[in-house]
């Protein structure tokens, strides 16, 4: 995650305690209610796409490599099928050795394909876990943000009621006749 003010990389949990920023005079000002949670939420959302994009680009690169290996595998398979069967009496020792070498190469290519497929599955699981964990963090931040907003609104309403009460008391005191 990156600090929107300085551009430096920061832990989003560290932002929670941060104040609102600096005024034009260089004085520290307090963040408005919910601003800290909103900043953290937005930092989380903005930091996610880069990591997910990196994973998807890696998967794309692996897929391209897999395609190359699939083509190689098809060519090797076609070459193997061109040979006289090994059980045939007409197959020479040289043909048998060449066929064995092709089969070994084909096995290696298929092993690499399997490895790349497994790596794509792992990356997909990583992306899934990353998104799932990120969604949980964002949900937590959203609950905190909603609580902060609710508390702020309740405080404003309470202050409004206190002001109305004070105004009513002041008006009552001004209306009483002097004894």
C-alpha positions as protocol buffer text, in pm:
chain_id: "A"
residue {
  index: 1
  type: UNK
  ca { x: 0 y: 0 z: 0 }
}
residue {
  index: 2
  type: UNK
  ca { x: 121 y: 350 z: -76 }
}
residue {
  index: 3
  type: UNK
  ca { x: 71 y: 671 z: 121 }
}
residue {
  index: 4
  type: UNK
  ca { x: -129 y: 911 z: -96 }
}
residue {
  index: 5
  type: UNK
  ca { x: 58 y: 1211 z: 51 }
}
residue {
  index: 6
  type: UNK
  ca { x: 420 y: 1097 z: 31 }
}
residue {
  index: 7
  type: UNK
  ca { x: 401 y: 809 z: -218 }
}
residue {
  index: 8
  type: UNK
  ca { x: 596 y: 589 z: 24 }
}
residue {
  index: 9
  type: UNK
  ca { x: 497 y: 230 z: 87 }
}
residue {
  index: 10
  type: UNK
  ca { x: 314 y: 190 z: 419 }
}
residue {
  index: 11
  type: UNK
  ca { x: 134 y: -74 z: 619 }
}
residue {
  index: 12
  type: UNK
  ca { x: -238 y: 16 z: 598 }
}
residue {
  index: 13
  type: UNK
  ca { x: -279 y: -64 z: 968 }
}
residue {
  index: 14
  type: UNK
  ca { x: -29 y: 215 z: 1044 }
}
residue {
  index: 15
  type: UNK
  ca { x: -254 y: 470 z: 870 }
}
residue {
  index: 16
  type: UNK
  ca { x: -532 y: 422 z: 1121 }
}
residue {
  index: 17
  type: UNK
  ca { x: -354 y: 628 z: 1383 }
}
residue {
  index: 18
  type: UNK
  ca { x: -251 y: 899 z: 1140 }
}
residue {
  index: 19
  type: UNK
  ca { x: -388 y: 1248 z: 1180 }
}
residue {
  index: 20
  type: UNK
  ca { x: -569 y: 1431 z: 904 }
}
residue {
  index: 21
  type: UNK
  ca { x: -266 y: 1606 z: 758 }
}
residue {
  index: 22
  type: UNK
  ca { x: -115 y: 1953 z: 750 }
}
residue {
  index: 23
  type: UNK
  ca { x: -280 y: 2290 z: 699 }
}
residue {
  index: 24
  type: UNK
  ca { x: -135 y: 2553 z: 468 }
}
residue {
  index: 25
  type: UNK
  ca { x: 33 y: 2708 z: 774 }
}
residue {
  index: 26
  type: UNK
  ca { x: 206 y: 2377 z: 849 }
}
residue {
  index: 27
  type: UNK
  ca { x: -14 y: 2295 z: 1148 }
}
residue {
  index: 28
  type: UNK
  ca { x: -138 y: 1943 z: 1209 }
}
residue {
  index: 29
  type: UNK
  ca { x: -514 y: 1906 z: 1170 }
}
residue {
  index: 30
  type: UNK
  ca { x: -738 y: 1626 z: 1287 }
}
residue {
  index: 31
  type: UNK
  ca { x: -893 y: 1400 z: 1022 }
}
residue {
  index: 32
  type: UNK
  ca { x: -1266 y: 1435 z: 973 }
}
residue {
  index: 33
  type: UNK
  ca { x: -1474 y: 1152 z: 1120 }
}
residue {
  index: 34
  type: UNK
  ca { x: -1435 y: 839 z: 913 }
}
residue {
  index: 35
  type: UNK
  ca { x: -1151 y: 983 z: 701 }
}
residue {
  index: 36
  type: UNK
  ca { x: -892 y: 749 z: 846 }
}
residue {
  index: 37
  type: UNK
  ca { x: -1107 y: 444 z: 771 }
}
residue {
  index: 38
  type: UNK
  ca { x: -1192 y: 573 z: 426 }
}
residue {
  index: 39
  type: UNK
  ca { x: -823 y: 633 z: 348 }
}
residue {
  index: 40
  type: UNK
  ca { x: -738 y: 284 z: 465 }
}
residue {
  index: 41
  type: UNK
  ca { x: -1026 y: 138 z: 261 }
}
residue {
  index: 42
  type: UNK
  ca { x: -920 y: 326 z: -52 }
}
residue {
  index: 43
  type: UNK
  ca { x: -555 y: 232 z: -2 }
}
residue {
  index: 44
  type: UNK
  ca { x: -659 y: -132 z: 17 }
}
residue {
  index: 45
  type: UNK
  ca { x: -862 y: -111 z: -300 }
}
residue {
  index: 46
  type: UNK
  ca { x: -591 y: 73 z: -492 }
}
residue {
  index: 47
  type: UNK
  ca { x: -314 y: -165 z: -382 }
}
residue {
  index: 48
  type: UNK
  ca { x: -499 y: -478 z: -480 }
}
residue {
  index: 49
  type: UNK
  ca { x: -513 y: -451 z: -858 }
}
residue {
  index: 50
  type: UNK
  ca { x: -134 y: -436 z: -895 }
}
residue {
  index: 51
  type: UNK
  ca { x: -85 y: -766 z: -711 }
}
residue {
  index: 52
  type: UNK
  ca { x: -374 y: -935 z: -888 }
}
residue {
  index: 53
  type: UNK
  ca { x: -252 y: -805 z: -1225 }
}
residue {
  index: 54
  type: UNK
  ca { x: 94 y: -942 z: -1151 }
}
residue {
  index: 55
  type: UNK
  ca { x: -55 y: -1284 z: -1079 }
}
residue {
  index: 56
  type: UNK
  ca { x: -270 y: -1276 z: -1392 }
}
residue {
  index: 57
  type: UNK
  ca { x: 26 y: -1169 z: -1607 }
}
residue {
  index: 58
  type: UNK
  ca { x: 226 y: -1457 z: -1466 }
}
residue {
  index: 59
  type: UNK
  ca { x: -60 y: -1696 z: -1545 }
}
residue {
  index: 60
  type: UNK
  ca { x: -73 y: -1553 z: -1898 }
}
residue {
  index: 61
  type: UNK
  ca { x: 302 y: -1608 z: -1940 }
}
residue {
  index: 62
  type: UNK
  ca { x: 268 y: -1965 z: -1814 }
}
residue {
  index: 63
  type: UNK
  ca { x: -18 y: -2025 z: -2057 }
}
residue {
  index: 64
  type: UNK
  ca { x: 198 y: -1905 z: -2346 }
}
residue {
  index: 65
  type: UNK
  ca { x: 477 y: -2140 z: -2235 }
}
residue {
  index: 66
  type: UNK
  ca { x: 222 y: -2423 z: -2203 }
}
residue {
  index: 67
  type: UNK
  ca { x: 103 y: -2358 z: -2557 }
}
residue {
  index: 68
  type: UNK
  ca { x: 460 y: -2389 z: -2685 }
}
residue {
  index: 69
  type: UNK
  ca { x: 504 y: -2714 z: -2494 }
}
residue {
  index: 70
  type: UNK
  ca { x: 171 y: -2848 z: -2625 }
}
residue {
  index: 71
  type: UNK
  ca { x: 286 y: -2783 z: -2982 }
}
residue {
  index: 72
  type: UNK
  ca { x: 616 y: -2957 z: -2907 }
}
residue {
  index: 73
  type: UNK
  ca { x: 428 y: -3247 z: -2753 }
}
residue {
  index: 74
  type: UNK
  ca { x: 205 y: -3280 z: -3059 }
}
residue {
  index: 75
  type: UNK
  ca { x: 508 y: -3278 z: -3291 }
}
residue {
  index: 76
  type: UNK
  ca { x: 687 y: -3540 z: -3081 }
}
residue {
  index: 77
  type: UNK
  ca { x: 374 y: -3756 z: -3072 }
}
residue {
  index: 78
  type: UNK
  ca { x: 339 y: -3731 z: -3450 }
}
residue {
  index: 79
  type: UNK
  ca { x: 706 y: -3831 z: -3494 }
}
residue {
  index: 80
  type: UNK
  ca { x: 658 y: -4127 z: -3259 }
}
residue {
  index: 81
  type: UNK
  ca { x: 358 y: -4244 z: -3460 }
}
residue {
  index: 82
  type: UNK
  ca { x: 562 y: -4236 z: -3780 }
}
residue {
  index: 83
  type: UNK
  ca { x: 791 y: -4510 z: -3650 }
}
residue {
  index: 84
  type: UNK
  ca { x: 735 y: -4876 z: -3709 }
}
residue {
  index: 85
  type: UNK
  ca { x: 600 y: -5030 z: -3390 }
}
residue {
  index: 86
  type: UNK
  ca { x: 874 y: -5153 z: -3157 }
}
residue {
  index: 87
  type: UNK
  ca { x: 721 y: -5494 z: -3146 }
}
residue {
  index: 88
  type: UNK
  ca { x: 760 y: -5522 z: -3521 }
}
residue {
  index: 89
  type: UNK
  ca { x: 1043 y: -5740 z: -3644 }
}
residue {
  index: 90
  type: UNK
  ca { x: 1118 y: -5477 z: -3905 }
}
residue {
  index: 91
  type: UNK
  ca { x: 1221 y: -5211 z: -3647 }
}
residue {
  index: 92
  type: UNK
  ca { x: 1597 y: -5159 z: -3634 }
}
residue {
  index: 93
  type: UNK
  ca { x: 1791 y: -5101 z: -3316 }
}
residue {
  index: 94
  type: UNK
  ca { x: 1858 y: -4746 z: -3429 }
}
residue {
  index: 95
  type: UNK
  ca { x: 1483 y: -4684 z: -3476 }
}
residue {
  index: 96
  type: UNK
  ca { x: 1411 y: -4833 z: -3135 }
}
residue {
  index: 97
  type: UNK
  ca { x: 1673 y: -4607 z: -2973 }
}
residue {
  index: 98
  type: UNK
  ca { x: 1540 y: -4301 z: -3154 }
}
residue {
  index: 99
  type: UNK
  ca { x: 1183 y: -4388 z: -3054 }
}
residue {
  index: 100
  type: UNK
  ca { x: 1294 y: -4437 z: -2692 }
}
residue {
  index: 101
  type: UNK
  ca { x: 1466 y: -4095 z: -2700 }
}
residue {
  index: 102
  type: UNK
  ca { x: 1151 y: -3934 z: -2845 }
}
residue {
  index: 103
  type: UNK
  ca { x: 938 y: -4096 z: -2575 }
}
residue {
  index: 104
  type: UNK
  ca { x: 1176 y: -3969 z: -2305 }
}
residue {
  index: 105
  type: UNK
  ca { x: 1160 y: -3620 z: -2452 }
}
residue {
  index: 106
  type: UNK
  ca { x: 781 y: -3647 z: -2474 }
}
residue {
  index: 107
  type: UNK
  ca { x: 766 y: -3758 z: -2109 }
}
residue {
  index: 108
  type: UNK
  ca { x: 982 y: -3458 z: -2010 }
}
residue {
  index: 109
  type: UNK
  ca { x: 757 y: -3218 z: -2205 }
}
residue {
  index: 110
  type: UNK
  ca { x: 445 y: -3367 z: -2047 }
}
residue {
  index: 111
  type: UNK
  ca { x: 610 y: -3343 z: -1704 }
}
residue {
  index: 112
  type: UNK
  ca { x: 678 y: -2974 z: -1770 }
}
residue {
  index: 113
  type: UNK
  ca { x: 318 y: -2926 z: -1882 }
}
residue {
  index: 114
  type: UNK
  ca { x: 196 y: -3086 z: -1561 }
}
residue {
  index: 115
  type: UNK
  ca { x: 430 y: -2866 z: -1356 }
}
residue {
  index: 116
  type: UNK
  ca { x: 312 y: -2551 z: -1534 }
}
residue {
  index: 117
  type: UNK
  ca { x: -51 y: -2654 z: -1488 }
}
residue {
  index: 118
  type: UNK
  ca { x: 8 y: -2703 z: -1117 }
}
residue {
  index: 119
  type: UNK
  ca { x: 180 y: -2366 z: -1095 }
}
residue {
  index: 120
  type: UNK
  ca { x: -121 y: -2199 z: -1259 }
}
residue {
  index: 121
  type: UNK
  ca { x: -350 y: -2369 z: -1008 }
}
residue {
  index: 122
  type: UNK
  ca { x: -131 y: -2245 z: -722 }
}
residue {
  index: 123
  type: UNK
  ca { x: -130 y: -1890 z: -860 }
}
residue {
  index: 124
  type: UNK
  ca { x: -507 y: -1901 z: -905 }
}
residue {
  index: 125
  type: UNK
  ca { x: -546 y: -2018 z: -545 }
}
residue {
  index: 126
  type: UNK
  ca { x: -312 y: -1740 z: -434 }
}
residue {
  index: 127
  type: UNK
  ca { x: -520 y: -1483 z: -622 }
}
residue {
  index: 128
  type: UNK
  ca { x: -837 y: -1630 z: -472 }
}
residue {
  index: 129
  type: UNK
  ca { x: -692 y: -1620 z: -119 }
}
residue {
  index: 130
  type: UNK
  ca { x: -561 y: -1268 z: -177 }
}
residue {
  index: 131
  type: UNK
  ca { x: -900 y: -1149 z: -295 }
}
residue {
  index: 132
  type: UNK
  ca { x: -1081 y: -1333 z: -14 }
}
residue {
  index: 133
  type: UNK
  ca { x: -854 y: -1192 z: 254 }
}
residue {
  index: 134
  type: UNK
  ca { x: -874 y: -850 z: 100 }
}
residue {
  index: 135
  type: UNK
  ca { x: -1253 y: -863 z: 91 }
}
residue {
  index: 136
  type: UNK
  ca { x: -1253 y: -956 z: 461 }
}
residue {
  index: 137
  type: UNK
  ca { x: -1026 y: -660 z: 545 }
}
residue {
  index: 138
  type: UNK
  ca { x: -1239 y: -426 z: 338 }
}
residue {
  index: 139
  type: UNK
  ca { x: -1554 y: -555 z: 508 }
}
residue {
  index: 140
  type: UNK
  ca { x: -1394 y: -490 z: 849 }
}
residue {
  index: 141
  type: UNK
  ca { x: -1294 y: -139 z: 742 }
}
residue {
  index: 142
  type: UNK
  ca { x: -1644 y: -79 z: 609 }
}
residue {
  index: 143
  type: UNK
  ca { x: -1797 y: -180 z: 943 }
}
residue {
  index: 144
  type: UNK
  ca { x: -1557 y: 54 z: 1126 }
}
residue {
  index: 145
  type: UNK
  ca { x: -1636 y: 332 z: 881 }
}
residue {
  index: 146
  type: UNK
  ca { x: -2012 y: 281 z: 923 }
}
residue {
  index: 147
  type: UNK
  ca { x: -1968 y: 282 z: 1302 }
}
residue {
  index: 148
  type: UNK
  ca { x: -1766 y: 603 z: 1283 }
}
residue {
  index: 149
  type: UNK
  ca { x: -2030 y: 769 z: 1065 }
}
residue {
  index: 150
  type: UNK
  ca { x: -2311 y: 650 z: 1293 }
}
residue {
  index: 151
  type: UNK
  ca { x: -2125 y: 778 z: 1600 }
}
residue {
  index: 152
  type: UNK
  ca { x: -2056 y: 1110 z: 1431 }
}
residue {
  index: 153
  type: UNK
  ca { x: -2421 y: 1150 z: 1333 }
}
residue {
  index: 154
  type: UNK
  ca { x: -2532 y: 1057 z: 1686 }
}
residue {
  index: 155
  type: UNK
  ca { x: -2292 y: 1315 z: 1834 }
}
residue {
  index: 156
  type: UNK
  ca { x: -2422 y: 1581 z: 1595 }
}
residue {
  index: 157
  type: UNK
  ca { x: -2781 y: 1497 z: 1688 }
}
residue {
  index: 158
  type: UNK
  ca { x: -2695 y: 1507 z: 2059 }
}
residue {
  index: 159
  type: UNK
  ca { x: -2521 y: 1843 z: 2019 }
}
residue {
  index: 160
  type: UNK
  ca { x: -2825 y: 1973 z: 1832 }
}
residue {
  index: 161
  type: UNK
  ca { x: -3056 y: 1856 z: 2115 }
}
residue {
  index: 162
  type: UNK
  ca { x: -2828 y: 2015 z: 2377 }
}
residue {
  index: 163
  type: UNK
  ca { x: -2835 y: 2342 z: 2182 }
}
residue {
  index: 164
  type: UNK
  ca { x: -3215 y: 2328 z: 2156 }
}
residue {
  index: 165
  type: UNK
  ca { x: -3236 y: 2262 z: 2530 }
}
residue {
  index: 166
  type: UNK
  ca { x: -3000 y: 2550 z: 2605 }
}
residue {
  index: 167
  type: UNK
  ca { x: -3197 y: 2779 z: 2373 }
}
residue {
  index: 168
  type: UNK
  ca { x: -3524 y: 2675 z: 2538 }
}
residue {
  index: 169
  type: UNK
  ca { x: -3379 y: 2740 z: 2887 }
}
residue {
  index: 170
  type: UNK
  ca { x: -3241 y: 3076 z: 2779 }
}
residue {
  index: 171
  type: UNK
  ca { x: -3573 y: 3171 z: 2627 }
}
residue {
  index: 172
  type: UNK
  ca { x: -3759 y: 3061 z: 2941 }
}
residue {
  index: 173
  type: UNK
  ca { x: -3526 y: 3267 z: 3160 }
}
residue {
  index: 174
  type: UNK
  ca { x: -3579 y: 3574 z: 2938 }
}
residue {
  index: 175
  type: UNK
  ca { x: -3960 y: 3537 z: 2946 }
}
residue {
  index: 176
  type: UNK
  ca { x: -3996 y: 3519 z: 3328 }
}
residue {
  index: 177
  type: UNK
  ca { x: -4114 y: 3843 z: 3486 }
}
residue {
  index: 178
  type: UNK
  ca { x: -3883 y: 3998 z: 3742 }
}
residue {
  index: 179
  type: UNK
  ca { x: -4009 y: 3977 z: 4098 }
}
